XYZ file of N, CA and C in Angstrom:
735
model
N 137.170 242.897 -18.770
C 137.982 242.534 -19.945
C 137.095 242.591 -21.184
N 137.506 243.309 -22.251
C 136.709 243.456 -23.450
C 136.494 242.151 -24.181
N 135.418 242.109 -25.016
C 135.105 240.883 -25.753
C 136.246 240.471 -26.673
N 136.863 241.473 -27.329
C 137.955 241.144 -28.249
C 139.119 240.497 -27.508
N 139.495 241.100 -26.367
C 140.619 240.568 -25.581
C 140.282 239.178 -25.064
N 139.014 239.006 -24.572
C 138.604 237.687 -24.091
C 138.698 236.638 -25.193
N 138.226 237.024 -26.385
C 138.269 236.097 -27.521
C 139.689 235.748 -27.911
N 140.565 236.763 -27.883
C 141.967 236.542 -28.238
C 142.645 235.606 -27.234
N 142.393 235.887 -25.943
C 142.985 235.057 -24.887
C 142.481 233.626 -24.997
N 141.186 233.461 -25.272
C 140.598 232.131 -25.405
C 141.225 231.373 -26.571
N 141.413 232.083 -27.691
C 142.009 231.460 -28.876
C 143.451 231.036 -28.598
N 144.215 231.921 -27.967
C 145.619 231.621 -27.662
C 145.711 230.440 -26.694
N 144.827 230.437 -25.686
C 144.842 229.357 -24.702
C 144.464 228.027 -25.344
N 143.485 228.035 -26.236
C 143.101 226.820 -26.956
C 144.258 226.317 -27.801
N 144.922 227.255 -28.495
C 146.064 226.881 -29.330
C 147.183 226.297 -28.478
N 147.428 226.919 -27.320
C 148.469 226.422 -26.411
C 148.183 224.985 -25.988
N 146.927 224.710 -25.644
C 146.580 223.352 -25.211
C 146.653 222.351 -26.354
N 146.339 222.836 -27.561
C 146.496 221.965 -28.722
C 147.946 221.587 -28.945
N 148.826 222.589 -28.834
C 150.260 222.333 -28.994
C 150.780 221.482 -27.836
N 150.209 221.668 -26.635
C 150.594 220.870 -25.475
C 150.298 219.389 -25.728
N 149.156 219.124 -26.360
C 148.800 217.747 -26.712
C 149.790 217.180 -27.734
N 150.155 218.019 -28.711
C 151.129 217.585 -29.718
C 152.475 217.298 -29.065
N 152.862 218.126 -28.090
C 154.111 217.902 -27.367
C 154.066 216.574 -26.618
N 152.910 216.269 -26.017
C 152.759 214.987 -25.332
C 152.944 213.828 -26.285
N 152.343 213.944 -27.467
C 152.496 212.898 -28.490
C 153.958 212.799 -28.927
N 154.628 213.967 -29.025
C 156.049 213.985 -29.427
C 156.906 213.264 -28.390
N 156.624 213.484 -27.102
C 157.385 212.792 -26.049
C 157.156 211.281 -26.116
N 155.924 210.874 -26.411
C 155.640 209.450 -26.570
C 156.429 208.875 -27.749
N 156.480 209.651 -28.836
C 157.206 209.201 -30.033
C 158.704 209.104 -29.766
N 159.266 210.109 -29.073
C 160.697 210.089 -28.754
C 161.012 208.911 -27.841
N 160.127 208.659 -26.874
C 160.322 207.515 -25.990
C 160.303 206.212 -26.771
N 159.361 206.109 -27.718
C 159.290 204.904 -28.555
C 160.514 204.727 -29.426
N 160.989 205.848 -30.016
C 162.186 205.787 -30.863
C 163.415 205.406 -30.043
N 163.511 205.959 -28.830
C 164.644 205.643 -27.955
C 164.631 204.164 -27.578
N 163.443 203.655 -27.261
C 163.322 202.239 -26.909
C 163.683 201.351 -28.100
N 163.183 201.735 -29.290
C 163.459 200.942 -30.485
C 164.944 200.981 -30.851
N 165.558 202.159 -30.685
C 166.964 202.323 -31.058
C 167.885 201.429 -30.236
N 167.524 201.181 -28.983
C 168.393 200.408 -28.103
C 167.886 198.993 -27.824
N 166.767 198.608 -28.458
C 166.160 197.312 -28.154
C 167.124 196.154 -28.407
N 167.783 196.161 -29.560
C 168.684 195.054 -29.909
C 169.873 194.958 -28.964
N 170.290 196.090 -28.411
C 171.471 196.096 -27.546
C 171.118 195.700 -26.118
N 169.920 196.129 -25.643
C 169.524 195.777 -24.279
C 169.120 194.313 -24.186
N 168.634 193.734 -25.298
C 168.258 192.322 -25.277
C 169.451 191.441 -24.949
N 170.612 191.829 -25.458
C 171.819 191.052 -25.191
C 172.589 191.584 -24.002
N 172.031 192.611 -23.340
C 172.626 193.218 -22.162
C 173.984 193.856 -22.453
N 174.192 194.285 -23.712
C 175.373 195.087 -24.004
C 175.253 196.396 -23.232
N 174.040 196.918 -23.217
C 173.712 198.097 -22.409
C 172.629 197.656 -21.430
N 172.814 197.905 -20.162
C 171.866 197.464 -19.157
C 170.479 198.045 -19.438
N 169.472 197.209 -19.295
C 168.104 197.596 -19.612
C 167.651 198.824 -18.820
N 168.025 198.857 -17.524
C 167.541 199.950 -16.677
C 168.077 201.312 -17.105
N 169.214 201.341 -17.818
C 169.774 202.613 -18.270
C 168.894 203.269 -19.324
N 168.157 202.444 -20.074
C 167.328 202.951 -21.156
C 165.860 203.042 -20.753
N 165.355 202.006 -20.088
C 163.928 201.964 -19.810
C 163.495 202.978 -18.762
N 164.423 203.413 -17.914
C 164.094 204.465 -16.950
C 163.697 205.754 -17.655
N 164.587 206.305 -18.507
C 164.226 207.515 -19.262
C 163.020 207.314 -20.178
N 162.908 206.130 -20.795
C 161.771 205.857 -21.684
C 160.457 205.904 -20.906
N 160.439 205.280 -19.734
C 159.232 205.302 -18.894
C 158.887 206.731 -18.490
N 159.914 207.532 -18.162
C 159.693 208.929 -17.804
C 159.074 209.712 -18.942
N 159.537 209.470 -20.165
C 158.994 210.154 -21.338
C 157.542 209.749 -21.587
N 157.244 208.465 -21.427
C 155.868 207.996 -21.624
C 154.918 208.619 -20.608
N 155.334 208.627 -19.327
C 154.486 209.193 -18.273
C 154.246 210.685 -18.525
N 155.334 211.411 -18.852
C 155.203 212.844 -19.111
C 154.338 213.099 -20.338
N 154.492 212.272 -21.370
C 153.695 212.429 -22.586
C 152.208 212.267 -22.323
N 151.842 211.200 -21.602
C 150.426 210.985 -21.273
C 149.892 212.100 -20.377
N 150.744 212.557 -19.456
C 150.309 213.625 -18.535
C 150.032 214.915 -19.303
N 150.870 215.229 -20.277
C 150.664 216.425 -21.093
C 149.366 216.335 -21.882
N 149.079 215.159 -22.420
C 147.852 214.972 -23.201
C 146.624 215.141 -22.304
N 146.665 214.518 -21.124
C 145.546 214.638 -20.180
C 145.346 216.095 -19.755
N 146.464 216.782 -19.498
C 146.389 218.189 -19.077
C 145.783 219.051 -20.180
N 146.197 218.822 -21.408
C 145.668 219.628 -22.516
C 144.168 219.399 -22.699
N 143.728 218.152 -22.545
C 142.293 217.850 -22.660
C 141.522 218.571 -21.561
N 142.062 218.529 -20.344
C 141.428 219.210 -19.211
C 141.338 220.713 -19.471
N 142.406 221.293 -20.020
C 142.417 222.723 -20.321
C 141.400 223.100 -21.376
N 141.298 222.280 -22.425
C 140.337 222.559 -23.503
C 138.908 222.472 -22.978
N 138.629 221.450 -22.150
C 137.284 221.298 -21.588
C 136.941 222.464 -20.667
N 137.948 222.951 -19.919
C 137.723 224.096 -19.026
C 137.353 225.333 -19.819
N 138.000 225.507 -20.979
C 137.727 226.681 -21.816
C 136.354 226.574 -22.476
N 136.085 225.398 -23.076
C 134.824 225.203 -23.792
C 133.628 225.292 -22.848
N 133.772 224.692 -21.641
C 132.655 224.663 -20.708
C 132.634 225.804 -19.723
N 133.649 226.692 -19.796
C 133.764 227.805 -18.834
C 133.581 227.295 -17.408
N 134.289 226.199 -17.110
C 134.112 225.493 -15.841
C 135.237 225.824 -14.859
N 134.937 226.524 -13.760
C 135.972 226.877 -12.783
C 136.628 225.658 -12.147
N 135.825 224.596 -11.913
C 136.377 223.381 -11.306
C 137.439 222.744 -12.184
N 137.136 222.631 -13.477
C 138.112 222.071 -14.418
C 139.337 222.975 -14.543
N 139.098 224.281 -14.477
C 140.215 225.229 -14.562
C 141.179 225.040 -13.391
N 140.628 224.783 -12.221
C 141.479 224.539 -11.054
C 142.267 223.236 -11.211
N 141.587 222.205 -11.741
C 142.275 220.932 -11.994
C 143.382 221.126 -13.028
N 143.074 221.902 -14.044
C 144.056 222.215 -15.091
C 145.259 222.934 -14.493
N 144.998 223.844 -13.578
C 146.075 224.590 -12.915
C 146.977 223.644 -12.124
N 146.365 222.730 -11.391
C 147.139 221.758 -10.597
C 147.987 220.876 -11.513
N 147.387 220.403 -12.613
C 148.116 219.551 -13.558
C 149.301 220.294 -14.175
N 149.093 221.556 -14.535
C 150.179 222.358 -15.093
C 151.318 222.521 -14.100
N 150.977 222.790 -12.849
C 152.006 222.960 -11.814
C 152.812 221.679 -11.634
N 152.113 220.536 -11.660
C 152.799 219.250 -11.513
C 153.755 219.018 -12.682
N 153.303 219.382 -13.895
C 154.152 219.207 -15.077
C 155.440 220.013 -14.951
N 155.313 221.268 -14.531
C 156.495 222.118 -14.381
C 157.452 221.532 -13.347
N 156.899 221.059 -12.223
C 157.737 220.456 -11.181
C 158.443 219.209 -11.716
N 157.699 218.373 -12.450
C 158.278 217.139 -13.008
C 159.368 217.471 -14.025
N 159.122 218.465 -14.874
C 160.119 218.844 -15.876
C 161.405 219.347 -15.214
N 161.255 220.131 -14.151
C 162.436 220.606 -13.422
C 163.174 219.431 -12.794
N 162.405 218.504 -12.205
C 163.009 217.323 -11.569
C 163.754 216.464 -12.588
N 163.160 216.291 -13.783
C 163.806 215.495 -14.830
C 165.099 216.163 -15.301
N 165.053 217.498 -15.451
C 166.249 218.226 -15.880
C 167.374 218.056 -14.865
N 167.029 218.147 -13.570
C 168.027 217.964 -12.515
C 168.584 216.545 -12.545
N 167.687 215.563 -12.741
C 168.126 214.157 -12.795
C 169.083 213.921 -13.954
N 168.770 214.508 -15.115
C 169.642 214.337 -16.273
C 171.038 214.898 -15.986
N 171.067 216.051 -15.310
C 172.355 216.681 -14.996
C 173.126 215.866 -13.958
N 172.413 215.452 -12.902
C 173.060 214.732 -11.787
C 173.528 213.341 -12.201
N 172.704 212.644 -13.003
C 173.004 211.249 -13.306
C 173.723 211.043 -14.631
N 174.055 212.110 -15.336
C 174.726 211.937 -16.633
C 176.061 211.221 -16.485
N 176.882 211.651 -15.528
C 178.181 211.006 -15.332
C 178.051 209.552 -14.875
N 177.186 209.252 -13.875
C 177.000 207.848 -13.501
C 176.522 206.972 -14.653
N 175.646 207.528 -15.497
C 175.163 206.761 -16.656
C 176.299 206.493 -17.624
N 177.114 207.520 -17.890
C 178.269 207.338 -18.774
C 179.214 206.272 -18.226
N 179.429 206.299 -16.921
C 180.314 205.313 -16.286
C 179.730 203.909 -16.412
N 178.405 203.799 -16.206
C 177.744 202.499 -16.304
C 177.834 201.945 -17.729
N 177.671 202.837 -18.723
C 177.789 202.423 -20.129
C 179.206 201.947 -20.414
N 180.186 202.688 -19.908
C 181.598 202.333 -20.080
C 181.864 200.936 -19.530
N 181.405 200.685 -18.309
C 181.641 199.387 -17.667
C 180.883 198.270 -18.396
N 179.649 198.563 -18.829
C 178.830 197.543 -19.485
C 179.441 197.100 -20.808
N 179.829 198.061 -21.648
C 180.391 197.710 -22.951
C 181.756 197.060 -22.784
N 182.561 197.562 -21.829
C 183.881 196.973 -21.585
C 183.788 195.524 -21.162
N 182.874 195.219 -20.246
C 182.723 193.834 -19.780
C 182.111 192.958 -20.865
N 181.270 193.557 -21.733
C 180.639 192.789 -22.815
C 181.678 192.269 -23.795
N 182.660 193.107 -24.133
C 183.728 192.677 -25.046
C 184.432 191.449 -24.486
N 184.761 191.492 -23.194
C 185.473 190.376 -22.569
C 184.604 189.123 -22.461
N 183.300 189.307 -22.154
C 182.408 188.152 -22.019
C 182.069 187.538 -23.376
N 181.822 188.398 -24.358
C 181.405 187.912 -25.672
C 182.475 187.057 -26.337
N 183.731 187.477 -26.203
C 184.818 186.765 -26.882
C 185.791 186.106 -25.901
N 185.285 185.793 -24.719
C 186.126 185.131 -23.718
C 186.632 183.792 -24.246
N 187.930 183.514 -24.057
C 188.502 182.238 -24.504
C 188.034 181.083 -23.630
N 187.491 181.402 -22.464
C 187.023 180.360 -21.537
C 185.576 179.968 -21.827
N 184.704 180.971 -21.914
C 183.278 180.689 -22.122
C 182.643 181.801 -22.959
N 182.902 181.834 -24.263
C 182.365 182.909 -25.113
C 180.840 182.882 -25.159
N 180.234 184.053 -25.201
C 178.773 184.188 -25.200
C 178.316 184.649 -26.584
N 177.688 183.748 -27.328
C 177.286 184.048 -28.702
C 176.199 185.121 -28.767
N 175.272 185.102 -27.811
C 174.204 186.110 -27.841
C 174.779 187.510 -27.642
N 175.789 187.635 -26.776
C 176.440 188.930 -26.574
C 177.226 189.333 -27.819
N 177.833 188.353 -28.492
C 178.562 188.658 -29.722
C 177.633 189.266 -30.762
N 176.440 188.688 -30.895
C 175.470 189.185 -31.878
C 175.053 190.617 -31.546
N 174.746 190.859 -30.261
C 174.331 192.210 -29.851
C 175.470 193.211 -30.018
N 176.686 192.784 -29.649
C 177.846 193.668 -29.760
C 178.150 193.975 -31.219
N 178.061 192.962 -32.084
C 178.300 193.179 -33.515
C 177.263 194.141 -34.098
N 176.016 194.005 -33.666
C 174.959 194.904 -34.137
C 175.259 196.344 -33.731
N 175.657 196.512 -32.469
C 175.997 197.839 -31.955
C 177.154 198.447 -32.743
N 178.192 197.668 -32.978
C 179.393 198.169 -33.667
C 179.104 198.510 -35.125
N 178.258 197.729 -35.776
C 177.907 198.029 -37.172
C 177.024 199.267 -37.262
N 176.002 199.320 -36.412
C 175.030 200.416 -36.479
C 175.657 201.766 -36.155
N 176.546 201.796 -35.157
C 177.119 203.065 -34.702
C 178.523 203.310 -35.258
N 179.000 202.405 -36.122
C 180.341 202.550 -36.721
C 181.392 202.772 -35.638
N 181.396 201.894 -34.639
C 182.351 201.991 -33.539
C 183.032 200.645 -33.349
N 183.982 200.586 -32.423
C 184.728 199.341 -32.215
C 185.126 199.203 -30.744
N 184.672 198.117 -30.129
C 185.008 197.886 -28.730
C 184.448 198.965 -27.831
N 185.029 199.082 -26.651
C 184.589 200.114 -25.717
C 185.311 201.426 -25.985
N 186.637 201.340 -26.093
C 187.460 202.539 -26.320
C 188.092 202.584 -27.704
N 187.977 201.492 -28.459
C 188.586 201.427 -29.785
C 189.081 200.018 -30.082
N 189.703 199.808 -31.242
C 190.192 198.485 -31.637
C 191.168 197.850 -30.646
N 191.874 198.665 -29.882
C 192.833 198.124 -28.917
C 192.180 197.265 -27.843
N 190.873 197.403 -27.664
C 190.173 196.557 -26.691
C 190.251 195.091 -27.096
N 190.446 194.846 -28.389
C 190.582 193.470 -28.882
C 192.049 193.059 -29.013
N 192.857 193.952 -29.540
C 194.261 193.596 -29.799
C 195.115 193.610 -28.539
N 194.763 194.444 -27.566
C 195.555 194.535 -26.331
C 194.707 194.271 -25.089
N 193.784 193.328 -25.191
C 192.900 193.039 -24.074
C 193.664 192.405 -22.907
N 193.283 192.800 -21.702
C 193.909 192.231 -20.506
C 193.375 190.827 -20.220
N 192.244 190.483 -20.848
C 191.660 189.146 -20.690
C 191.885 188.340 -21.966
N 192.123 187.035 -21.850
C 192.318 186.196 -23.036
C 191.037 186.090 -23.859
N 191.130 186.418 -25.157
C 189.974 186.392 -26.042
C 190.136 185.322 -27.114
N 189.022 184.969 -27.745
C 189.058 183.963 -28.813
C 189.564 184.552 -30.119
N 189.642 185.898 -30.207
C 190.117 186.557 -31.416
C 191.306 187.455 -31.083
N 192.196 187.619 -32.042
C 193.388 188.457 -31.845
C 193.259 189.805 -32.545
N 192.247 189.922 -33.403
C 191.983 191.185 -34.101
C 190.521 191.571 -33.867
N 190.152 192.817 -34.095
C 188.741 193.202 -33.958
C 187.863 192.373 -34.893
N 186.603 192.146 -34.544
C 185.700 191.373 -35.402
C 185.318 192.131 -36.666
N 184.675 191.419 -37.590
C 184.281 192.038 -38.860
C 183.401 193.268 -38.655
N 182.591 193.280 -37.592
C 181.674 194.397 -37.355
C 182.401 195.697 -37.053
N 183.711 195.616 -36.803
C 184.497 196.825 -36.548
C 185.051 197.446 -37.833
N 184.934 196.723 -38.936
C 185.493 197.222 -40.198
C 184.786 198.492 -40.653
N 185.558 199.409 -41.239
C 184.980 200.640 -41.780
C 183.962 200.303 -42.861
N 184.309 199.346 -43.719
C 183.390 198.838 -44.738
C 183.128 197.370 -44.421
N 181.991 197.123 -43.787
C 181.708 195.774 -43.290
C 181.462 194.777 -44.413
N 182.098 193.627 -44.273
C 181.802 192.441 -45.078
C 182.375 191.244 -44.333
N 181.845 190.095 -44.582
C 182.304 188.897 -43.895
C 183.772 188.639 -44.236
N 184.590 188.495 -43.209
C 186.014 188.213 -43.396
C 186.882 189.441 -43.574
N 186.270 190.643 -43.492
C 187.034 191.875 -43.746
C 188.126 192.106 -42.697
N 187.944 191.594 -41.490
C 188.915 191.854 -40.419
C 190.214 191.071 -40.582
N 190.208 190.043 -41.430
C 191.398 189.190 -41.585
C 192.237 189.569 -42.808
N 191.795 190.554 -43.579
C 192.552 190.957 -44.760
C 193.739 191.837 -44.354
N 194.742 191.887 -45.209
C 195.957 192.655 -44.885
C 195.710 194.164 -44.874
N 194.695 194.611 -45.615
C 194.409 196.053 -45.671
C 193.182 196.424 -44.840
N 192.871 195.616 -43.841
C 191.686 195.863 -43.006
C 191.780 197.216 -42.306
N 190.702 197.987 -42.368
C 190.619 199.276 -41.687
C 189.451 199.225 -40.706
N 189.747 199.580 -39.463
C 188.735 199.497 -38.413
C 188.295 200.883 -37.937
N 187.052 200.966 -37.512
C 186.562 202.209 -36.897
C 187.363 202.462 -35.627
N 187.834 203.677 -35.456
C 188.734 203.991 -34.345
C 188.011 204.485 -33.100
N 186.782 204.927 -33.265
C 186.049 205.448 -32.108
C 185.421 204.308 -31.313
N 185.515 204.406 -29.984
C 184.922 203.398 -29.117
C 183.411 203.547 -29.043
N 182.722 202.454 -28.723
C 181.256 202.472 -28.701
C 180.697 203.282 -27.537
N 181.465 203.412 -26.445
C 180.936 204.187 -25.317
C 180.728 205.645 -25.726
N 181.606 206.175 -26.580
C 181.468 207.562 -27.057
C 180.250 207.687 -27.954
N 180.054 206.698 -28.831
C 178.942 206.752 -29.778
C 177.595 206.571 -29.079
N 177.546 205.679 -28.097
C 176.301 205.469 -27.350
C 175.950 206.729 -26.563
N 176.955 207.317 -25.944
C 176.735 208.553 -25.186
C 176.235 209.664 -26.114
N 176.801 209.738 -27.323
C 176.375 210.754 -28.292
C 174.927 210.540 -28.723
N 174.545 209.264 -28.897
C 173.184 208.945 -29.314
C 172.179 209.326 -28.233
N 172.504 208.989 -26.978
C 171.623 209.336 -25.864
C 171.534 210.858 -25.716
N 172.689 211.532 -25.837
C 172.725 212.988 -25.710
C 171.882 213.666 -26.786
N 171.875 213.100 -27.993
C 171.079 213.662 -29.095
C 169.588 213.661 -28.738
N 169.124 212.542 -28.196
C 167.723 212.458 -27.798
C 167.423 213.410 -26.647
N 168.311 213.457 -25.660
C 168.083 214.319 -24.496
C 168.091 215.795 -24.884
N 168.988 216.177 -25.796
C 169.043 217.578 -26.237
C 167.746 217.986 -26.933
N 167.190 217.055 -27.716
C 165.921 217.339 -28.396
C 164.811 217.551 -27.369
N 164.812 216.699 -26.335
C 163.797 216.804 -25.289
C 163.945 218.109 -24.512
N 165.179 218.424 -24.134
C 165.447 219.624 -23.339
C 165.111 220.891 -24.121
N 165.451 220.916 -25.409
C 165.191 222.102 -26.236
C 163.696 222.385 -26.330
N 162.934 221.334 -26.637
C 161.484 221.509 -26.753
C 160.873 221.806 -25.384
N 161.333 221.073 -24.367
C 160.791 221.244 -23.022
C 161.031 222.629 -22.456
N 162.178 223.228 -22.775
C 162.500 224.561 -22.252
C 161.525 225.615 -22.759
N 161.210 225.525 -24.049
C 160.264 226.480 -24.636
C 158.890 226.338 -23.978
N 158.456 225.088 -23.829
C 157.125 224.866 -23.280
C 157.072 225.110 -21.776
N 158.192 224.970 -21.090
C 158.209 225.274 -19.653
C 157.850 226.748 -19.443
N 158.406 227.610 -20.312
C 158.096 229.041 -20.225
C 156.614 229.282 -20.516
N 156.115 228.627 -21.560
C 154.711 228.800 -21.924
C 153.790 228.274 -20.818
N 154.217 227.193 -20.170
C 153.415 226.623 -19.087
C 153.335 227.581 -17.903
N 154.442 228.261 -17.609
C 154.451 229.237 -16.513
C 153.480 230.377 -16.826
N 153.491 230.832 -18.079
C 152.550 231.890 -18.489
C 151.111 231.400 -18.337
N 150.864 230.156 -18.748
C 149.519 229.584 -18.642
C 149.093 229.462 -17.183
N 150.036 229.107 -16.313
C 149.727 228.995 -14.881
C 149.318 230.354 -14.311
N 150.085 231.382 -14.674
C 149.791 232.737 -14.173
C 148.407 233.186 -14.633
N 148.127 232.980 -15.919
C 146.825 233.417 -16.430
C 145.686 232.594 -15.835
N 145.895 231.270 -15.678
C 144.842 230.424 -15.110
C 144.546 230.816 -13.661
N 145.600 231.181 -12.918
C 145.398 231.680 -11.548
C 144.497 232.917 -11.564
N 144.770 233.806 -12.506
C 143.966 235.026 -12.642
C 142.525 234.669 -13.009
N 142.383 233.708 -13.953
C 141.046 233.315 -14.408
C 140.248 232.676 -13.281
N 140.911 231.811 -12.509
C 140.232 231.154 -11.388
C 139.816 232.178 -10.344
N 140.685 233.155 -10.086
C 140.379 234.208 -9.109
C 139.150 235.004 -9.558
N 139.131 235.374 -10.842
C 138.012 236.162 -11.359
C 136.719 235.348 -11.376
N 136.848 234.021 -11.546
C 135.659 233.178 -11.583
C 134.929 233.219 -10.240
N 135.718 233.380 -9.180
C 135.103 233.478 -7.861
C 134.302 234.746 -7.701
N 134.668 235.764 -8.489
C 133.981 237.043 -8.408
C 132.787 237.096 -9.349
N 132.924 236.436 -10.534
C 131.888 236.546 -11.565
C 131.023 235.293 -11.684
N 131.427 234.193 -11.001
C 130.603 232.992 -11.014
C 130.950 232.000 -12.111
N 131.588 232.466 -13.182
C 132.023 231.559 -14.252
C 133.468 231.867 -14.596
N 134.143 230.905 -15.229
C 135.522 231.103 -15.638
C 135.569 232.127 -16.762
N 136.566 232.958 -16.797
C 136.560 234.080 -17.747
C 137.339 233.787 -19.026
N 137.673 232.542 -19.286
C 138.363 232.213 -20.542
C 137.544 232.728 -21.703
């Protein structure tokens, strides 16, 4: 392999590992944003904690793994070390397998997650404003969710006006108002958000997942290319004694 080609390949590989590290940091940031976005709602159990912290933990693990892999790749290139190159190859293969597994999990569990969100928010409305034993902490979390996402109830305002369970209120709470203010729900011209919170929560989760999938798809292809080239480099190292990056 000519010096120019070797230099070009080395530069591209270094750049790839640099971007891989940035991608790892991006996954950590997305995981942090996802956790922060739902923190107020999971505290009151409007949305079950495990529905959010599972994906967040997965993003953190993948993010750290990408950073470690990129460092290993850079050290392999700088030190022309066949041993590190082999470790880098193994780490890359694991990343690709994990990314495929995560994609399958997102596809397989999307409907169960949507169903769990539906049941969680529906039961929260009944528990928060139950005429028997209303839960103030759930009311606060539910009001926060409804204000932040401009939604009302689980399926819409009818969850309050036509509830099958006896509630302490006969109209949607103030947090359901299109223009929120204290007492807005009791005025004669009150206008409520018509979309249910289960749709808005699902949309919010989908937005984060789409961002992850879009970025991950591009890098999955690049990772496969890196795996193929690293296999070639490791093979040649056995012939020449040093890694050929």
